[in-house]
Amino acid sequence: MDFDLIINSFPKLLSASIITLKLLSVSLIIGLFIGLFFAILRIKNNIIFGKIAYIYSYIFRGTPLLVQIFIIYYGFGQVEFIRESFLWIILKEPYWCAVIAFALNTGAYTSEILRSAFQTIKPGYIEAGRSLGIANKIIFYKIQIPIAIRQSLPAYGNEIILMLKGTSLASTVTLMDLTGVAKYIISTTFKPIEVFIIAGSIYLFITFIIHNLIKLLEKKYSF
Amino acid sequence: MELLLFGETGWGDELLIATLMTLAVSITAMLIGFVFALIFTPLKLSKNKFLNLIANFYTTVIRGVPELLVIYLFFFGGSSAIMFVASIFGYNDYIEINAFLTGAFSIGIISGAYSTEVFRGAIQSIDKGQFEASNVLGFNKVTSFFKVILPQMLRLSIPNLSNVWQITLKDTSLISVTGLVEIMRQSYIAAGSTRDPLLFYTVAAVLYLMLTFLSMKFINKMEIKYNRGY
Amino acid sequence: MNILKKFGLGLLISLFLTISANADKIRIGTEGAYPPWNSKDASGKLIGFEVELAWALCRYIGQQCVIVEQDWDGMIPALQMRKFDAIMAGMSITDERKKVITFSQGYADEVASLAVMKGSDLEGMDTPEGVNLTLGGSAVNKALKTITGALAGKTVCTQTGTIHQNFLESGDVGKVNVRTYKTQDDVNLDLASGRCDVALAAAVAFTDYAEKSGKPVVLVGPTFSGGAFGNGVGVGLRQASQMGADSAQGIRDAALLKAFNKAIDQARKDGVISRLAIKHFGFDASM
C-alpha cells in the first residue's frame, strides 16, 4: 500500500466526483420525465402507443448500458448525415452523449417502476375523487401521480444507486468523472489497487447518502 | 453486410463464438453467485451480530460500488492475493488465472450479492409455521433446510432471480479488461478493425436482446413448472 | 503439516485456478489495437510489426513464446503482477516508465506527429520538418511556440497513458485541452468524426489509418522525437529487483533482459528488424 499516493490522489478524486454527481442528477431529471411519459403511454389503453412504450423499455433494459453508450457515441459519430444535421451540436460533446445514454436507460427502468405504481393504486382512491366531483384530469395530477411517486420511492431509490454506478461508464467516452480520473491517476502511477480502493470508497459514501435520503423521503411521505 | 459473414474475412463466426462465451461466462458467474449467496444468506439471517456485519458488508459494498471498479479490483488485486495465499502454502511460482475464470469470478461476486438479497427475502417470506412443522416432525436443522426450506426458497426466488440473471448477463459486457473475448470485446475489436462501430455495436445490442429474450422464455417455463401444485 | 499444505493448495487450484502450463515459455504482452505496430485481423489473430518481431526474437533466444493480449491501460500493472514476462506494444522507453519497469535496448524508433482532417486551419503550419526535444535550441523553441499558438482553444486527442499525452501535458505547448482515449483506434474514429480538432500519436498510426480507411487524414507540423517522447521503442521487462534480485524470479527476469538485448543485436545484424519495419511501416524504422 502506497499511503502517499492515497493521500495525494484523494482530493483529485473528490473533485472528480462532482462531475459524477452532475452527470447523475442531469440524467435522472431527464430520465424521470422520459419515464413518466412512457409510463403514462403504457397505462392508457392505446395499443399502438402502449406497444411503442413497451418496446422502448424492453430494448433499453435488455441491453448493457455500455453498448448503448457506445452506439450513441462511437456509432452515431460515424454516420455522415447525423454529423451534418443539427443533432451534431449535441452529439459532438461526450458529456451530452453520456447524458443521453444514461437518461434513456434510466427512463426505461423508471417507466417500469412508475407503471407498476400506477397499476397498484387502489381504485378506491380514484372513485373517492370522482364521488367528490373532481375532474378526471385533476384526479390524475393531484391523486394518481403523487400516490404513484410515493409508491415507487423504494424502487426508485434503487434505480438512483444503479444509475450512480452506471455513470462510471462515462469514462469510456473520455469524460473525466470519478472513474475517469481514477484511471488517469493509474496511467501515471501504475498503482491500480490503491486508487480503485479510494474511488470505490467515494462511490460507497455517495450510495450511503442517497440511500439515507430516500429513507428520509419515504418516512416523510408515508401514510 | 459482408462484414458479418462467416469465414476468414467476416466477423460472423467470431461473433457467434463470442455470444456463446457471454452465455457461458454468465451461467458460470450466476452459479458462483449462488455459492456466495448460499454462504452469505445464513449469515444475514443469523442472530449473531458479527456474522450479520460480515454479510451486510459484502452486499452493501458490492452493490454500492460500480461493477467496473469491482472487476478492475479483482483483475489487478485478485491474482496477487491468490499468489500471496499460495506463497503461505509454500508455492512461489506464477499462478495464472485464466481470463474466463477471472471474468466469471468477478461477475459472480457481484451476482452473489444480489442473489443473497433475493434468498434472504424469500426465506423471510416463508410461513413461520413451516419451520415449526418441520421441528414437530422431528427433522434436524440440516434436513429441514434441504428438504423443506431450500425447495420453497428456490421457488419463491425464481421471479427475482430472473432479474439477477439479467443484471449478470449485462454485467459481462464489462469484463473485457480481463481479456476474455465475449460479445462486447469482439464487437470492440471488430469496430476498431473495420472502422464501422455503428454496425458492430448494433449487432452487439441485438445479440444481447436475443439472449435476454430467450433466457426469459426459459425462466418463465421454469416458473410454471415449479409452481405446479400451488 | 505437509499434507495440510498440499490439501490447501490443491483446494485453491481446483477451485478457480489453472496453474500456468506455459511456465517455461516466454509470455509477451501486446495490445492488438495499435496498427501497424500490433493489431488483429478478421479471424481474431494478432498481427503487425511487433507480433512478427516477437516470433523472430524468440527464435533467436531459442525459447518458445506465447503472445498475450492486454488492454493498454493495464499493460504495466499486468507485467508487474506477472501476467506476462515482457511487453512489446509500441511502448517507448521513457524515464517515467523506467521508474517502475526496465527496458531492453530499443528495436525501433517512432516519430510522433500531429494529424488533422483535410481542410483544417492547422494545415500549413510553419515549422521545421522535425523537432528533437532533447537537442533543444532556438529553432525548437520557435517551433514549440508556433504549435502552442496553433493548439490554443483546440481539442487535442490522444491515447491514455502514452508519451503523447505526457508531451501535451508537459507545458511545452502551453495549456492544451487534451482528451484521452482507451485505444488509438478510438482516437482515429473521433478525429474522423470531427470531435477532435487535432490528434497526436505515432506518425505511422495516422498514415496507416488514412491508407486503410480512405479518410483524408493529414499530418501537420513537425515530427517529434527526444525529450518526453523517449528513446525509441523497446521490450518492457520487470525490474529484477521487483521480486528481489536474488530470488528465483529476479534472476530469471535479469536473464530475460540479457536474452532480449542479445536477440535484438542479432536480429538487427541479420537485417530482420529492417525487413519487418519496411514490410509494416513502409520505411526502415529499425534502430
XYZ file of C-alpha atoms in Angstrom:
740
model
C 0.000 0.000 0.000
C 1.320 3.377 -1.014
C -0.126 5.813 1.509
C 1.417 8.903 -0.084
C -0.418 8.053 -3.269
C -3.660 7.598 -1.345
C -3.304 10.991 0.306
C -2.267 12.711 -2.915
C -4.971 11.300 -5.116
C -7.859 11.718 -2.678
C -8.516 15.437 -3.392
C -8.311 14.847 -7.151
C -10.811 12.021 -6.937
C -13.081 14.016 -4.669
C -13.280 16.892 -7.121
C -13.907 14.434 -9.947
C -16.914 13.110 -8.064
C -18.595 16.475 -8.701
C -18.687 15.566 -12.410
C -20.129 12.193 -11.437
C -22.863 13.842 -9.370
C -23.618 16.320 -12.142
C -23.925 13.532 -14.705
C -26.132 11.599 -12.307
C -28.518 14.424 -11.464
C -28.942 15.708 -15.014
C -29.559 12.178 -16.327
C -32.017 11.398 -13.540
C -34.068 14.547 -14.102
C -34.334 13.984 -17.848
C -34.882 10.257 -17.272
C -37.713 10.945 -14.834
C -39.632 12.899 -17.472
C -38.969 10.230 -20.087
C -40.048 7.544 -17.634
C -43.228 9.359 -16.664
C -44.109 9.943 -20.316
C -43.703 6.282 -21.247
C -45.402 5.053 -18.079
C -48.473 7.106 -18.990
C -48.369 5.700 -22.532
C -48.357 2.213 -21.018
C -51.377 2.715 -18.742
C -53.531 4.495 -21.322
C -55.452 1.930 -23.278
C -53.960 2.743 -26.644
C -52.499 -0.413 -28.149
C -50.033 1.232 -30.529
C -48.585 3.737 -28.061
C -48.546 1.080 -25.374
C -46.587 -1.211 -27.677
C -44.097 1.537 -28.557
C -43.523 2.262 -24.870
C -43.085 -1.449 -24.208
C -40.536 -1.890 -26.989
C -38.570 1.137 -25.799
C -38.398 -0.211 -22.291
C -37.578 -3.737 -23.476
C -34.668 -2.647 -25.651
C -33.067 -0.389 -23.079
C -33.487 -2.862 -20.237
C -32.397 -5.823 -22.333
C -29.040 -4.458 -23.485
C -25.997 -3.382 -21.469
C -25.587 0.336 -20.817
C -22.075 0.079 -22.251
C -23.478 -0.963 -25.638
C -25.983 1.887 -25.559
C -23.354 4.499 -24.799
C -21.016 3.124 -27.491
C -23.759 3.172 -30.128
C -24.620 6.768 -29.291
C -21.033 7.973 -29.040
C -18.923 5.969 -31.494
C -21.749 4.611 -33.652
C -23.613 7.811 -34.435
C -20.341 9.723 -34.717
C -19.520 7.798 -37.888
C -22.789 8.497 -39.676
C -22.394 11.289 -42.198
C -25.933 12.643 -42.125
C -26.011 12.827 -38.331
C -22.770 14.781 -38.415
C -24.288 17.204 -40.867
C -27.559 17.620 -39.003
C -28.362 19.900 -36.062
C -28.095 16.813 -33.799
C -24.325 17.004 -34.097
C -24.205 20.120 -31.913
C -25.268 17.870 -29.036
C -23.739 14.545 -30.111
C -20.370 16.166 -30.701
C -19.959 16.560 -26.955
C -19.027 13.429 -24.993
C -20.869 14.878 -21.996
C -24.209 15.022 -23.798
C -23.735 11.620 -25.399
C -23.293 10.175 -21.928
C -26.294 12.072 -20.564
C -28.494 10.919 -23.462
C -27.491 7.280 -22.954
C -27.961 7.465 -19.178
C -31.293 9.314 -19.404
C -32.740 6.883 -21.952
C -31.531 3.955 -19.867
C -32.864 5.188 -16.536
C -36.020 6.374 -18.326
C -36.769 2.793 -19.329
C -36.422 1.486 -15.779
C -38.307 4.473 -14.345
C -41.194 3.876 -16.738
C -41.497 0.314 -15.418
C -41.355 1.450 -11.804
C -43.993 4.145 -12.329
C -46.222 1.899 -14.424
C -46.435 -0.728 -11.748
C -47.010 2.012 -9.178
C -49.911 3.417 -11.195
C -51.382 -0.022 -11.605
C -51.281 -0.798 -7.906
C -53.138 2.342 -6.838
C -56.326 1.185 -5.159
C -59.353 2.048 -7.366
C -60.964 3.360 -4.195
C -58.792 6.488 -4.264
C -59.887 7.340 -7.778
C -63.509 6.564 -7.004
C -63.349 8.728 -3.909
C -62.089 11.598 -6.044
C -64.843 11.084 -8.589
C -67.543 10.972 -5.941
C -66.278 14.319 -4.682
C -66.898 15.626 -8.192
C -63.238 16.227 -9.002
C -62.389 16.331 -12.704
C -60.509 13.326 -14.128
C -57.541 15.477 -15.059
C -57.194 16.794 -11.542
C -57.593 13.301 -10.100
C -54.702 12.225 -12.304
C -52.383 15.068 -11.324
C -53.406 15.503 -7.695
C -54.171 11.937 -6.658
C -52.696 9.344 -9.010
C -49.304 10.944 -9.673
C -48.475 11.766 -6.024
C -49.535 8.308 -4.856
C -47.584 6.656 -7.655
C -44.479 8.630 -6.734
C -44.796 7.652 -3.090
C -45.345 4.016 -4.030
C -42.297 3.945 -6.241
C -39.861 5.618 -3.843
C -38.088 2.445 -2.632
C -37.699 1.045 -6.130
C -36.675 4.429 -7.475
C -34.073 4.723 -4.730
C -32.503 1.521 -6.005
C -32.602 2.888 -9.529
C -30.734 6.029 -8.450
C -27.983 3.891 -6.970
C -27.826 1.705 -10.084
C -27.544 4.867 -12.167
C -24.790 6.260 -9.949
C -22.829 3.108 -10.698
C -23.744 3.405 -14.362
C -22.165 6.853 -14.591
C -18.777 5.187 -14.188
C -19.120 4.222 -17.850
C -18.813 7.900 -18.789
C -15.083 7.288 -18.526
C -15.301 5.071 -21.612
C -16.235 8.106 -23.719
C -13.352 10.283 -22.492
C -15.181 12.022 -19.625
C -13.167 12.702 -16.509
C -15.642 11.536 -13.921
C -14.616 9.735 -10.727
C -13.696 6.555 -12.601
C -12.084 8.527 -15.430
C -9.769 10.394 -13.064
C -9.009 7.175 -11.192
C -7.895 5.594 -14.466
C -5.890 8.693 -15.294
C -4.011 8.575 -11.993
C -3.315 4.877 -12.564
C -1.931 5.599 -16.029
C 0.768 7.775 -14.479
C 1.415 5.892 -11.212
C 0.774 2.274 -12.316
C -0.795 1.527 -8.926
C -4.340 0.383 -9.616
C -5.284 -1.150 -6.276
C -4.788 1.915 -4.073
C -6.542 4.266 -6.474
C -9.514 1.989 -7.094
C -9.988 1.487 -3.368
C -10.295 5.223 -2.744
C -12.551 5.706 -5.757
C -14.679 2.787 -4.566
C -14.958 4.298 -1.089
C -16.160 7.597 -2.514
C -18.813 5.790 -4.559
C -19.832 3.875 -1.469
C -20.141 7.087 0.501
C -22.385 8.646 -2.161
C -24.509 5.472 -2.210
C -24.840 5.708 1.549
C -26.071 9.329 1.357
C -28.574 8.555 -1.400
C -29.842 5.528 0.499
C -30.497 7.602 3.608
C -32.068 10.481 1.711
C -34.576 8.091 0.175
C -35.304 6.580 3.580
C -35.976 10.084 4.861
C -38.326 10.848 1.984
C -40.147 7.570 2.487
C -40.741 8.457 6.129
C -41.889 11.945 5.283
C -44.392 10.828 2.678
C -45.622 7.682 4.357
C -49.281 7.365 5.061
C -23.067 -6.648 -44.612
C -20.327 -8.956 -45.884
C -18.566 -7.978 -42.658
C -20.979 -10.245 -40.798
C -20.317 -13.280 -42.971
C -18.679 -16.384 -41.610
C -15.161 -17.327 -42.581
C -11.777 -15.670 -42.966
C -12.897 -12.159 -43.884
C -16.169 -11.864 -41.995
C -16.811 -11.449 -38.292
C -19.892 -13.718 -38.168
C -18.183 -16.796 -36.734
C -16.214 -14.723 -34.207
C -19.420 -13.042 -33.030
C -21.187 -16.372 -32.701
C -18.377 -17.785 -30.566
C -18.362 -14.566 -28.534
C -22.093 -14.940 -27.915
C -21.588 -18.469 -26.637
C -18.773 -17.129 -24.458
C -21.071 -14.468 -22.990
C -23.617 -17.154 -22.240
C -21.033 -19.481 -20.706
C -19.471 -16.809 -18.532
C -22.915 -15.556 -17.420
C -24.025 -19.027 -16.369
C -20.751 -19.710 -14.551
C -20.946 -16.323 -12.842
C -24.541 -16.966 -11.810
C -23.544 -20.333 -10.297
C -20.561 -18.805 -8.491
C -23.012 -16.162 -7.276
C -25.264 -18.903 -5.890
C -22.358 -20.315 -3.932
C -21.692 -16.872 -2.461
C -25.398 -16.403 -1.754
C -25.683 -19.770 -0.009
C -22.777 -18.770 2.219
C -23.943 -15.247 2.979
C -27.718 -15.721 3.264
C -27.451 -17.737 6.511
C -25.015 -15.111 7.826
C -27.530 -12.398 7.011
C -30.290 -14.233 8.838
C -28.088 -15.272 11.725
C -28.742 -13.890 15.182
C -25.014 -13.291 15.589
C -24.286 -9.561 15.133
C -20.769 -10.160 13.890
C -21.866 -12.579 11.173
C -24.575 -10.080 10.189
C -21.947 -7.414 9.871
C -19.816 -9.513 7.519
C -22.758 -10.350 5.293
C -24.015 -6.775 5.234
C -20.547 -5.505 4.422
C -20.409 -7.837 1.433
C -23.801 -6.957 -0.014
C -23.546 -3.219 0.695
C -20.067 -2.749 -0.721
C -20.645 -4.830 -3.826
C -23.976 -3.232 -4.609
C -22.716 0.277 -3.854
C -19.562 0.325 -5.961
C -19.605 0.426 -9.781
C -19.237 -3.016 -11.353
C -16.356 -1.705 -13.417
C -14.358 -0.943 -10.257
C -15.124 -4.334 -8.712
C -13.907 -6.015 -11.886
C -10.755 -3.874 -12.063
C -10.003 -4.540 -8.402
C -10.442 -8.241 -8.852
C -8.417 -8.260 -12.036
C -5.469 -6.347 -10.596
C -5.744 -7.460 -6.990
C -7.132 -10.949 -7.378
C -4.111 -12.775 -8.681
C -1.735 -11.003 -6.295
C -3.959 -12.028 -3.423
C -4.111 -15.621 -4.621
C -0.360 -15.768 -5.151
C 0.080 -14.381 -1.666
C -2.139 -17.106 -0.235
C -0.303 -19.715 -2.300
C 3.045 -18.438 -1.016
C 1.866 -19.158 2.533
C 1.450 -22.742 1.417
C 4.972 -22.656 0.052
C 4.188 -22.200 -3.625
C 6.104 -19.264 -5.096
C 5.755 -19.658 -8.828
C 3.446 -17.725 -11.036
C -0.169 -18.820 -10.945
C -2.156 -17.986 -13.991
C -5.850 -17.476 -13.535
C -7.358 -17.790 -16.943
C -9.419 -14.955 -18.371
C -12.632 -16.952 -18.257
C -12.433 -17.673 -14.546
C -11.241 -14.163 -13.669
C -14.256 -12.786 -15.521
C -16.746 -15.309 -14.179
C -15.463 -14.857 -10.662
C -15.616 -11.061 -10.609
C -19.121 -11.042 -12.081
C -20.035 -13.913 -9.754
C -19.113 -11.861 -6.701
C -21.442 -9.108 -7.902
C -24.192 -11.505 -8.862
C -23.865 -13.233 -5.488
C -24.609 -10.010 -3.610
C -27.890 -9.630 -5.470
C -28.768 -13.328 -5.068
C -28.116 -13.067 -1.331
C -30.729 -10.341 -1.043
C -33.184 -12.398 -3.090
C -32.685 -15.543 -0.979
C -32.978 -13.571 2.241
C -36.258 -12.061 1.083
C -37.537 -15.468 0.018
C -36.701 -17.169 3.311
C -38.251 -14.359 5.288
C -41.461 -14.724 3.331
C -41.746 -18.456 4.035
C -44.511 -19.062 6.550
C -43.122 -19.432 10.091
C -45.398 -22.461 10.520
C -43.212 -24.380 8.085
C -40.199 -24.128 10.369
C -42.309 -25.198 13.306
C -43.875 -28.045 11.369
C -40.528 -29.481 10.396
C -39.489 -29.164 14.035
C -42.554 -31.071 15.157
C -41.853 -33.761 12.590
C -38.509 -34.219 14.281
C -36.355 -33.104 11.345
C -32.978 -31.812 12.390
C -31.824 -28.404 11.179
C -29.919 -29.691 8.167
C -32.715 -31.949 6.936
C -35.338 -29.283 7.368
C -33.171 -26.787 5.490
C -32.600 -29.050 2.497
C -35.984 -30.761 2.407
C -38.351 -28.006 3.483
C -36.796 -24.556 3.278
C -34.494 -24.783 0.259
C -37.087 -26.018 -2.277
C -39.526 -23.317 -1.223
C -36.838 -20.677 -1.168
C -35.867 -21.538 -4.733
C -39.452 -21.436 -5.933
C -40.118 -18.093 -4.259
C -36.850 -16.733 -5.636
C -37.368 -17.501 -9.294
C -39.056 -14.211 -10.304
C -36.406 -12.101 -8.577
C -33.568 -14.356 -9.676
C -34.581 -13.676 -13.249
C -33.743 -10.029 -12.532
C -30.377 -11.074 -11.111
C -29.792 -13.150 -14.233
C -30.469 -10.113 -16.442
C -28.078 -7.985 -14.375
C -25.424 -10.706 -14.544
C -25.819 -11.189 -18.279
C -25.436 -7.478 -18.933
C -22.551 -7.075 -16.495
C -20.481 -9.498 -18.528
C -20.159 -6.704 -21.099
C -17.756 -5.033 -18.659
C -15.238 -7.841 -18.309
C -13.291 -7.045 -21.444
C -10.460 -5.850 -19.167
C -9.760 -9.472 -18.300
C -9.065 -10.155 -21.971
C -11.980 -12.533 -22.363
C -13.435 -12.263 -25.844
C -17.180 -12.029 -25.247
C -19.760 -10.116 -27.292
C -18.660 -6.652 -26.227
C -14.947 -7.164 -26.690
C -15.409 -8.898 -30.014
C -17.578 -6.013 -31.246
C -14.990 -3.556 -29.968
C -12.218 -5.362 -31.827
C -14.313 -5.625 -34.981
C -15.365 -1.968 -34.769
C -11.741 -0.924 -34.400
C -10.509 -3.140 -37.173
C -13.239 -2.357 -39.710
C -13.859 1.221 -38.541
C -17.595 0.547 -38.555
C -18.660 0.941 -34.911
C -22.351 1.570 -35.624
C -22.796 -1.790 -37.350
C -20.949 -3.833 -34.745
C -22.380 -2.193 -31.641
C -25.880 -2.537 -33.082
C -25.190 -6.212 -33.735
C -23.963 -6.486 -30.133
C -27.209 -4.915 -28.895
C -29.242 -7.361 -30.979
C -27.255 -10.321 -29.644
C -27.820 -9.228 -26.050
C -31.543 -8.718 -26.727
C -31.704 -12.197 -28.194
C -30.033 -13.657 -25.108
C -32.360 -11.818 -22.708
C -35.411 -12.755 -24.772
C -34.552 -16.451 -24.958
C -33.495 -16.721 -21.333
C -36.705 -15.022 -20.199
C -38.711 -17.567 -22.173
C -36.797 -20.326 -20.438
C -37.251 -18.819 -16.974
C -40.991 -18.414 -17.498
C -41.199 -22.102 -18.342
C -39.308 -22.962 -15.150
C -41.614 -20.765 -13.140
C -44.656 -22.588 -14.437
C -43.023 -25.929 -13.739
C -42.106 -25.108 -10.150
C -45.431 -23.507 -9.406
C -47.281 -26.725 -10.134
C -49.226 -27.759 -7.099
C -49.571 -24.245 -5.744
C 1.500 -30.194 8.167
C 2.769 -31.112 4.748
C -0.498 -32.828 3.935
C -2.394 -29.777 5.103
C -0.310 -27.554 2.837
C -0.848 -29.789 -0.136
C -4.525 -30.038 0.582
C -4.905 -26.268 0.880
C -3.041 -25.659 -2.318
C -4.945 -28.369 -4.131
C -8.197 -26.849 -2.994
C -7.168 -23.425 -4.236
C -6.176 -24.788 -7.597
C -9.222 -26.901 -8.110
C -11.499 -24.068 -7.047
C -10.602 -21.388 -9.501
C -7.079 -21.555 -10.768
C -5.199 -23.129 -13.525
C -1.526 -23.258 -12.893
C 0.239 -21.921 -15.889
C 1.099 -24.726 -18.247
C 3.386 -22.275 -20.009
C 5.863 -21.867 -17.190
C 8.845 -22.490 -19.471
C 7.577 -20.263 -22.247
C 8.205 -16.549 -22.513
C 4.901 -14.723 -22.338
C 4.828 -11.459 -24.277
C 2.060 -8.924 -23.769
C 0.755 -6.783 -26.612
C -2.271 -4.591 -27.150
C -3.591 -5.593 -30.563
C -5.117 -2.174 -31.253
C -2.175 -0.053 -32.439
C -1.682 -0.724 -36.122
C 0.764 -1.077 -37.768
C 2.705 -1.949 -34.580
C 0.234 -4.539 -33.384
C -3.393 -5.243 -34.272
C -5.868 -8.004 -35.050
C -7.197 -9.415 -38.279
C -10.754 -10.541 -39.024
C -10.095 -14.020 -37.690
C -9.065 -12.525 -34.356
C -5.386 -13.313 -34.877
C -2.755 -10.886 -33.609
C -0.757 -9.355 -36.443
C 1.648 -6.472 -37.029
C 5.275 -5.487 -36.817
C 5.777 -6.359 -33.175
C 3.965 -9.674 -33.388
C 6.285 -10.852 -36.159
C 9.305 -9.364 -34.439
C 8.379 -11.158 -31.219
C 8.387 -14.527 -33.009
C 11.737 -13.682 -34.575
C 13.308 -12.649 -31.254
C 12.036 -15.824 -29.604
C 13.723 -17.893 -32.305
C 16.996 -16.093 -31.559
C 16.548 -16.657 -27.828
C 15.722 -20.266 -28.553
C 12.707 -20.471 -26.340
C 9.034 -20.883 -27.065
C 6.783 -17.841 -26.728
C 3.139 -17.092 -26.177
C 1.691 -13.733 -27.108
C -0.844 -12.455 -24.613
C -3.369 -9.762 -25.383
C -3.713 -6.971 -22.836
C -5.511 -3.617 -22.829
C -3.076 -0.715 -22.932
C -4.230 0.861 -19.678
C -3.389 -2.290 -17.727
C -0.172 -3.130 -19.586
C 2.419 -2.181 -16.948
C 0.412 -3.418 -13.926
C -0.139 -6.717 -15.757
C 3.614 -7.087 -16.336
C 4.284 -6.330 -12.689
C 1.794 -8.897 -11.476
C 3.441 -11.454 -13.783
C 0.556 -11.943 -16.161
C 3.310 -11.948 -18.773
C 7.099 -11.506 -18.785
C 7.669 -8.889 -21.476
C 5.839 -6.052 -23.199
C 6.095 -5.485 -26.941
C 3.364 -2.959 -27.579
C 4.866 0.105 -29.226
C 5.965 1.183 -25.772
C 8.561 3.932 -25.835
C 11.458 3.904 -23.420
C 10.873 6.813 -21.031
C 12.308 7.850 -17.691
C 8.854 7.817 -16.144
C 8.281 4.169 -17.062
C 11.829 3.242 -16.103
C 10.902 4.047 -12.510
C 8.624 1.006 -12.423
C 9.865 -1.359 -15.128
C 13.001 -1.831 -17.182
C 13.580 -1.866 -20.939
C 15.728 -3.739 -23.407
C 17.622 -1.679 -25.944
C 15.349 -0.021 -28.474
C 14.373 -2.021 -31.552
C 12.502 0.653 -33.472
C 12.165 4.388 -33.390
C 8.888 6.104 -33.887
C 8.449 9.774 -34.530
C 5.262 11.361 -33.314
C 3.172 13.786 -35.290
C 0.031 15.844 -35.095
C -2.727 14.983 -37.549
C -5.869 16.742 -38.715
C -8.609 16.176 -41.260
C -8.021 17.815 -44.632
C -9.328 21.365 -44.684
C -8.371 22.152 -41.092
C -6.937 25.609 -40.392
C -3.925 23.894 -38.816
C -2.681 22.790 -42.217
C 0.403 24.530 -43.497
C 1.845 25.253 -40.057
C 5.201 26.985 -40.450
C 7.559 24.657 -38.583
C 10.738 22.722 -39.334
C 10.375 19.171 -40.569
C 11.493 17.565 -37.352
C 11.824 18.665 -33.745
C 14.149 16.852 -31.342
C 13.261 17.958 -27.843
C 16.495 16.597 -26.395
C 18.596 18.797 -28.660
C 16.592 21.944 -27.911
C 17.834 25.230 -29.301
C 16.168 28.293 -30.709
C 14.645 26.531 -33.727
C 12.951 24.020 -31.431
C 11.685 26.751 -29.139
C 10.331 28.692 -32.056
C 8.543 25.614 -33.379
C 7.024 24.880 -29.980
C 5.806 28.455 -29.797
C 4.109 28.157 -33.203
C 2.445 24.915 -32.110
C 1.344 26.439 -28.804
C -0.461 29.169 -30.721
C -1.998 26.718 -33.168
C -3.313 24.353 -30.480
C -4.848 27.058 -28.285
C -8.588 26.508 -27.922
C -8.475 23.250 -29.890
C -9.483 19.823 -28.636
C -6.392 17.642 -28.911
C -6.971 13.878 -28.746
C -4.534 11.145 -27.816
C -4.351 7.722 -26.218
C -4.312 7.460 -22.410
C -1.008 6.819 -20.707
C 1.225 7.470 -23.692
C 4.268 9.637 -24.349
C 1.947 11.749 -26.484
C -0.277 12.527 -23.542
C 2.774 13.295 -21.405
C 4.054 15.733 -24.004
C 0.715 17.541 -24.296
C 0.548 17.895 -20.516
C 4.210 18.825 -20.073
C 3.592 22.523 -20.657
C 5.930 22.611 -23.669
C 2.999 23.628 -25.844
C 1.091 25.662 -23.259
C -2.108 24.590 -21.625
C -3.855 22.262 -24.039
C -7.383 20.933 -23.961
C -6.460 17.228 -24.026
C -8.968 14.423 -24.487
C -7.717 10.892 -23.897
C -8.931 7.579 -25.312
C -8.510 3.935 -24.432
C -7.095 2.977 -27.838
C -5.603 4.654 -30.895
C -8.470 3.181 -32.927
C -10.857 5.314 -30.873
C -8.703 8.409 -31.394
C -8.819 7.813 -35.153
C -12.608 7.432 -35.113
C -13.110 10.713 -33.279
C -10.591 12.543 -35.417
C -12.582 11.464 -38.471
C -15.926 12.329 -36.846
C -14.739 15.837 -36.065
C -14.994 15.572 -32.278
C -11.241 16.084 -32.189
C -9.752 19.117 -33.895
C -6.315 17.536 -33.933
C -4.713 14.330 -32.672
C -1.218 13.324 -31.589
C 0.275 9.833 -31.991
C 2.992 7.963 -33.815
C 3.054 9.319 -37.355
C 2.697 5.804 -38.770
C -0.519 5.260 -36.814
C -2.131 8.081 -38.797
C -0.703 7.218 -42.190
C -1.774 3.603 -41.679
C -5.286 4.736 -40.731
C -5.538 7.162 -43.680
C -4.438 4.469 -46.091
C -6.750 1.737 -44.789
C -9.863 3.831 -44.153
C -9.530 6.181 -47.105
C -10.264 9.106 -44.785
C -8.481 12.391 -45.587
C -6.237 12.394 -42.508
C -3.114 14.527 -42.987
C -0.031 15.052 -40.851
C 0.694 18.633 -39.809
C 3.589 20.359 -38.068
C 6.935 18.759 -37.316
C 7.684 15.197 -36.375
C 8.635 14.959 -32.706
C 11.349 12.976 -31.006
C 13.505 13.089 -27.873
C 12.517 14.576 -24.518
C 9.068 13.447 -23.433
C 8.956 11.201 -26.498
C 11.554 8.869 -25.057
C 14.322 6.958 -26.741
C 12.714 4.594 -29.158
C 10.552 1.561 -28.574
C 11.934 -1.356 -26.597
C 10.855 -4.532 -24.855
C 9.404 -3.706 -21.426
C 10.518 -6.081 -18.688
C 10.159 -6.438 -14.941
C 12.906 -4.926 -12.856
C 14.901 -7.762 -11.379
C 14.639 -6.008 -8.028
C 10.850 -6.123 -8.053
C 10.711 -9.677 -6.795
C 14.101 -9.392 -5.098
C 17.245 -9.535 -7.258
C 18.376 -12.761 -5.574
C 15.018 -14.523 -5.785
C 14.442 -17.145 -8.455
C 12.072 -14.793 -10.246
C 14.509 -11.879 -10.027
C 17.310 -13.956 -11.531
C 15.001 -15.136 -14.306
C 13.940 -11.537 -15.067
C 17.548 -10.360 -15.229
C 18.422 -13.227 -17.576
C 15.465 -12.378 -19.794
C 16.697 -8.791 -20.177
C 20.099 -10.067 -21.309
C 18.491 -12.554 -23.681
C 16.313 -9.916 -25.331
C 19.229 -7.493 -25.713
C 21.288 -10.184 -27.373
C 18.432 -11.281 -29.626
C 17.812 -7.685 -30.738
C 21.522 -7.326 -31.581
C 21.382 -10.440 -33.733
C 18.084 -9.537 -35.388
C 19.473 -6.116 -36.240
C 22.681 -7.599 -37.681
C 20.732 -10.071 -39.812
C 18.514 -7.271 -41.121
C 15.381 -8.871 -39.702
C 14.175 -5.717 -37.934
C 14.694 -3.563 -41.021
C 12.883 -6.043 -43.226
C 9.875 -6.257 -40.893
C 9.791 -2.474 -40.467
C 9.735 -1.884 -44.205
C 7.033 -4.510 -44.571
C 4.735 -2.908 -41.977
C 5.657 0.781 -41.888
C 6.790 1.318 -45.446
C 10.153 2.630 -44.300
C 13.055 1.449 -42.170
C 12.121 2.342 -38.589
C 14.633 -0.037 -37.038
C 17.189 1.172 -34.529
